[in-house]
Short mmCIF file of C-alpha atoms in Angstrom, two decimals:
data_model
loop_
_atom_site.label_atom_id
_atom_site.label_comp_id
_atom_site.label_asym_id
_atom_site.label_seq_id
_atom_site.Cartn_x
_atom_site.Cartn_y
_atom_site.Cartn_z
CA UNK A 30 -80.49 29.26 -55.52
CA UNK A 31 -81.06 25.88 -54.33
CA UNK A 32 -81.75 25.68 -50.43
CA UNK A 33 -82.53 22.51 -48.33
CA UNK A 34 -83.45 21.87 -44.81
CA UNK A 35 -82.76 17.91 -44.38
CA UNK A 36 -79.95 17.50 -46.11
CA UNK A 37 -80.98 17.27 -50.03
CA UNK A 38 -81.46 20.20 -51.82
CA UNK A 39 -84.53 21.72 -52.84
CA UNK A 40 -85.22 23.75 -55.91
CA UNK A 41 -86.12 27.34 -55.27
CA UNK A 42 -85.63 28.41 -59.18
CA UNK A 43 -84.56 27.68 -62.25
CA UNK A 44 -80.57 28.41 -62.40
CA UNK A 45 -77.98 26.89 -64.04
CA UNK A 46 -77.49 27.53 -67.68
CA UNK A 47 -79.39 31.05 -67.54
CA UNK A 48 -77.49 33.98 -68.49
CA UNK A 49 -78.20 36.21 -65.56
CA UNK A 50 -74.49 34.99 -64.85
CA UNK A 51 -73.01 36.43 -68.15
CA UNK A 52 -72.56 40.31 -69.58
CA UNK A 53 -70.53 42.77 -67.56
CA UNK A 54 -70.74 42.89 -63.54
CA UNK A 55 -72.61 44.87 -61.76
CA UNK A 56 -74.86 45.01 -57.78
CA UNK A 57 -78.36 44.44 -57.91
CA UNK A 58 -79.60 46.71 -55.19
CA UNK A 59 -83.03 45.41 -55.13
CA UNK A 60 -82.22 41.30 -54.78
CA UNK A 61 -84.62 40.25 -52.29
CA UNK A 62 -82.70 38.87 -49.02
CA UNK A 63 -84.29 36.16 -47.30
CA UNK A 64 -82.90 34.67 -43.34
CA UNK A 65 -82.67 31.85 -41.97
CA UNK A 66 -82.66 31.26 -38.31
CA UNK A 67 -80.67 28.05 -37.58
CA UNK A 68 -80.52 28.24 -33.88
CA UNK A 69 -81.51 30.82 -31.39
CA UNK A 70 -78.11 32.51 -31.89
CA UNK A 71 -77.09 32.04 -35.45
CA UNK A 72 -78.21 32.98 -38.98
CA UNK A 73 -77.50 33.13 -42.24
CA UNK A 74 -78.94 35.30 -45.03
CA UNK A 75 -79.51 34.19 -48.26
CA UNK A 76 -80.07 36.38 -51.67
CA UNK A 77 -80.15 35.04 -55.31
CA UNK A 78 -79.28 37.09 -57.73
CA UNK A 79 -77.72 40.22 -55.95
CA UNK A 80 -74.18 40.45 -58.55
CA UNK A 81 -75.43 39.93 -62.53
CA UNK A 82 -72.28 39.24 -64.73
CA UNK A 83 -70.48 36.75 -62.11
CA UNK A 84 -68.81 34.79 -65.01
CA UNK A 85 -66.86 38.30 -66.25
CA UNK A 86 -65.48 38.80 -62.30
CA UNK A 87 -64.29 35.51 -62.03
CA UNK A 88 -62.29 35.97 -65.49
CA UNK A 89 -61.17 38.94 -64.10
CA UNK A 90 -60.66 37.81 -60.65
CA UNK A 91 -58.33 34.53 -62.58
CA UNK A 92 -56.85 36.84 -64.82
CA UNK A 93 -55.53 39.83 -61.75
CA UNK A 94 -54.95 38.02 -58.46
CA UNK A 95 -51.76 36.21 -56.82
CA UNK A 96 -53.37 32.71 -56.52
CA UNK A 97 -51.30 30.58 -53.93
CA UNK A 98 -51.97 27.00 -52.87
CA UNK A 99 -51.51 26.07 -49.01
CA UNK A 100 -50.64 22.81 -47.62
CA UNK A 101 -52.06 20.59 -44.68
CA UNK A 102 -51.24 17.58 -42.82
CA UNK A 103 -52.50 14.26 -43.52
CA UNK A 104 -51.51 10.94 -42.44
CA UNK A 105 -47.81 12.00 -41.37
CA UNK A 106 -47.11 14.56 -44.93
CA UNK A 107 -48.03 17.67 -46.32
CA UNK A 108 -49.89 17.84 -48.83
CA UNK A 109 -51.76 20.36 -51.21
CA UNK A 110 -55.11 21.91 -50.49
CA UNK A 111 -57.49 20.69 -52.78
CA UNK A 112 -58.17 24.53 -54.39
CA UNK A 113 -56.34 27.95 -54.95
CA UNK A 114 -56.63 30.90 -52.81
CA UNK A 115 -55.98 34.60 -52.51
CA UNK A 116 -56.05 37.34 -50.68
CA UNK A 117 -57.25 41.40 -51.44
CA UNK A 118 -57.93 44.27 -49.74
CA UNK A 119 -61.25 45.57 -51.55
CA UNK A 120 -60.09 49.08 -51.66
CA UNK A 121 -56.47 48.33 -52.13
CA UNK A 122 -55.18 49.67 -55.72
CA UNK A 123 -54.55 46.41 -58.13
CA UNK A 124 -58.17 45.11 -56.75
CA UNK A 125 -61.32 45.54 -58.92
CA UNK A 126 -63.73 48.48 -58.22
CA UNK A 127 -66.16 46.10 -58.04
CA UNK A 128 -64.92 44.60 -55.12
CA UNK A 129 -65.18 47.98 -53.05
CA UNK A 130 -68.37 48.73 -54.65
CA UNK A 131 -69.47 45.06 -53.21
CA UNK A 132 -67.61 45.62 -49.85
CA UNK A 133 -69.86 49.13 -49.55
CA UNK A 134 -73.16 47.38 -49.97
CA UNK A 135 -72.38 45.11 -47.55
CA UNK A 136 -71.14 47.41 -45.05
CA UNK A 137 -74.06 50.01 -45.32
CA UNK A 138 -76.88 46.70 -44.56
CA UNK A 139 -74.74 44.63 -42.14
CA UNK A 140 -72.42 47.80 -40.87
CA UNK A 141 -69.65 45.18 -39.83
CA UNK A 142 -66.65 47.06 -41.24
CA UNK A 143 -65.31 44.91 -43.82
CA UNK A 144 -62.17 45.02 -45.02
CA UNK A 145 -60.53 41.91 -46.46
CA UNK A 146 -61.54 39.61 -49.28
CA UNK A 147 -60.52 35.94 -49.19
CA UNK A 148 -61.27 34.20 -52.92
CA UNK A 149 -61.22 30.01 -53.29
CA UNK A 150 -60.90 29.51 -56.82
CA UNK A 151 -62.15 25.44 -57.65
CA UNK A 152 -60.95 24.61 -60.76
CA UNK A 153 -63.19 21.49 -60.67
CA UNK A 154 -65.31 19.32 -58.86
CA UNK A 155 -61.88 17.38 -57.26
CA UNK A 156 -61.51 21.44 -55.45
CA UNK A 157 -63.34 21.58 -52.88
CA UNK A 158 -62.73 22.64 -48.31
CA UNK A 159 -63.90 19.97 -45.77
CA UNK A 160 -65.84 21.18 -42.18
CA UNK A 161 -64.33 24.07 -41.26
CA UNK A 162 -65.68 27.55 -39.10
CA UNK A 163 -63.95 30.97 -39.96
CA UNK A 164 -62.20 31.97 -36.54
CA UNK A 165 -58.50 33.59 -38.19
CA UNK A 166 -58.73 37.18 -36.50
CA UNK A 167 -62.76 37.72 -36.14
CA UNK A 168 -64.60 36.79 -32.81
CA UNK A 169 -66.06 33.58 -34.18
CA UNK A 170 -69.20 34.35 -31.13
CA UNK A 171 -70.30 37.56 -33.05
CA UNK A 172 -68.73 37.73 -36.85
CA UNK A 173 -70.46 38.44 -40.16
CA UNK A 174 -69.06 36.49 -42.72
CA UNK A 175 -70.32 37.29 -46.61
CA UNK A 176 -69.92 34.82 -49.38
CA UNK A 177 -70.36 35.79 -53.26
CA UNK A 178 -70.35 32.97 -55.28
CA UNK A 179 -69.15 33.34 -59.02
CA UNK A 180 -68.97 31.21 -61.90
CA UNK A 181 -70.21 27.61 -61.95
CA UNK A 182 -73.27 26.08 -59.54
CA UNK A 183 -71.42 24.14 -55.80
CA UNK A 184 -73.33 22.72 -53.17
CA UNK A 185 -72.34 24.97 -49.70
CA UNK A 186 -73.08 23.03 -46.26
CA UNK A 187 -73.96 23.98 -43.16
CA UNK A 188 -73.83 21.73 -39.83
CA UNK A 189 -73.39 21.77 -36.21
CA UNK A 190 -70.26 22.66 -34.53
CA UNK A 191 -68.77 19.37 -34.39
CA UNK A 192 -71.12 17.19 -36.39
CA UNK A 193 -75.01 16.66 -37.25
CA UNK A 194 -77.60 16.89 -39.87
CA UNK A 195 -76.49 19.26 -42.20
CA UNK A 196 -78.21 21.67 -44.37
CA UNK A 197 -77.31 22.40 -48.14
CA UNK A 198 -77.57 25.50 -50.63
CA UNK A 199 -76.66 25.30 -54.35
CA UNK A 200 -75.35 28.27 -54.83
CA UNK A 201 -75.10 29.86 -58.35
CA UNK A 202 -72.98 32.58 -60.05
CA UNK A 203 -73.83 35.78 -58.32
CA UNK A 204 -75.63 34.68 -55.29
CA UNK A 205 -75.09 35.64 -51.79
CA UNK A 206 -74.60 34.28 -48.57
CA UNK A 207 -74.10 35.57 -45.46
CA UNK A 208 -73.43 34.37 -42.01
CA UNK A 209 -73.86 36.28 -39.01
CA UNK A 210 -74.67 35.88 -35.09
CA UNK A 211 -72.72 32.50 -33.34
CA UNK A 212 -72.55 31.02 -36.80
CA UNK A 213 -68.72 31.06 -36.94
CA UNK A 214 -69.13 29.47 -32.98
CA UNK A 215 -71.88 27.18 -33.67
CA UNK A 216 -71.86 25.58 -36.81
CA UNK A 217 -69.44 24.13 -39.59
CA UNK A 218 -69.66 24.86 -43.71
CA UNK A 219 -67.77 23.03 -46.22
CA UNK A 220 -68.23 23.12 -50.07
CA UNK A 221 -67.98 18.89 -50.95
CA UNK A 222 -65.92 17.37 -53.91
CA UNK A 223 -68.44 16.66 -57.35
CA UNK A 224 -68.15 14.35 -60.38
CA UNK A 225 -67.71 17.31 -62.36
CA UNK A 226 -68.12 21.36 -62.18
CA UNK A 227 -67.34 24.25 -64.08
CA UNK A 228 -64.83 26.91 -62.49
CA UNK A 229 -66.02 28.57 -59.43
CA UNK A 230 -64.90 31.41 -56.96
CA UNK A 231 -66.34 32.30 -53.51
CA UNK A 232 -65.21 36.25 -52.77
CA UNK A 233 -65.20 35.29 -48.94
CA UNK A 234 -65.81 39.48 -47.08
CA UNK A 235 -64.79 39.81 -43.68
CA UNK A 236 -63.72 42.21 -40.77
CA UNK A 237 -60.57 40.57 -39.72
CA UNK A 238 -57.90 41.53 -37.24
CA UNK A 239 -54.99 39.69 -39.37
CA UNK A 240 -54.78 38.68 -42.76
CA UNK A 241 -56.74 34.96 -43.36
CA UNK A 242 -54.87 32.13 -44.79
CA UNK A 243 -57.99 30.44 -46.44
CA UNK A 244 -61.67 29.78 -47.03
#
């Protein structure tokens, strides 16, 4: 994982191209977690490495779930989002054990009670999801939010609530990311447009009172 304070990223490790990312999925129980305080109230938690075999989910992932594509106004017309989405109960019956299993270890270090998965597939680097918080059926004041990245290397960014100097985190295939505290309140993330990028998924786990519509 990549992480930066000011705005450019800054290399923690040697990533991309590696093939931590490849061979059949499975939870790294021992991936060292590492937080981030980014205001009195609000933190995220970061963790390279904690799913090996990222690349096989996200075939999987492409292969088994009903991808839809939402629309959004712009200058007077609809028009398409610029990625694919879909939703999945972990434990529900066409889902992936894996999913569960990931849903479990989540639950037993963050015991927030998760029980919906929300997966952006980006095709390219023309997908991508401007500013946004998560605030669809959680209590954006005191919501954990968990974010597995599969598949190919994105920059994810992090700002204040309404605009500011932002922070960014290359994320790779398997790492974590998880928000927690006022995050969803007090700050903004977004995943940018690129040149060019392999296919990538975010598994997005939340506690939600209704089902989400994206992210």
């Amino acid at each position: 994982m990549r992480i930066s304070r000011s705005g450019t990223d800054a290399a923690v490790g040697p990533r991309q191209g590696d093939l931590f990312a490849q061979g059949p999925p499975a939870l790294d129980p021992a991936a060292a977690v590492e937080r981030l305080h980014l205001d009195d109230r609000s933190w995220i938690d970061v963790s390279s490495r904690w799913l090996c075999g990222g690349d096989e989910l996200l075939e999987l992932l492409a292969a088994r779930l009903r991808w839809t594509r939402a629309e959004r106004p712009m200058y007077g017309q609809m028009v398409d989002e610029p990625r694919l989405g879909a939703f999945v109960r972990p434990d529900s019956p066409g889902a992936p054990p894996l999913l569960d299993d990931m849903a479990g270890a989540l639950q037993a270090r963050y015991r927030a009670g998760f029980n919906s998965v929300w997966v952006n597939y980006y095709r390219g680097g023309d997908d991508s999801v401007a500013w946004h918080s998560d605030r669809i059926g959680i209590d954006p004041a005191d919501a954990v939010v968990a974010i597995v990245s599969l598949g190919g290397p994105r920059r994810f960014r992090l700002r204040p609530a309404g605009g500011g100097r932002s922070r960014s985190f290359t994320l790779a295939s398997g790492d974590l990311l998880v928000m927690g505290g006022a995050c969803q309140q007090n700050w903004e993330h977004s995943v940018p447009k690129v040149s060019a990028a392999p296919p990538r998924m975010s598994a997005t786990f939340r506690r939600t009172r209704s089902r989400p519509t994206r992210r």
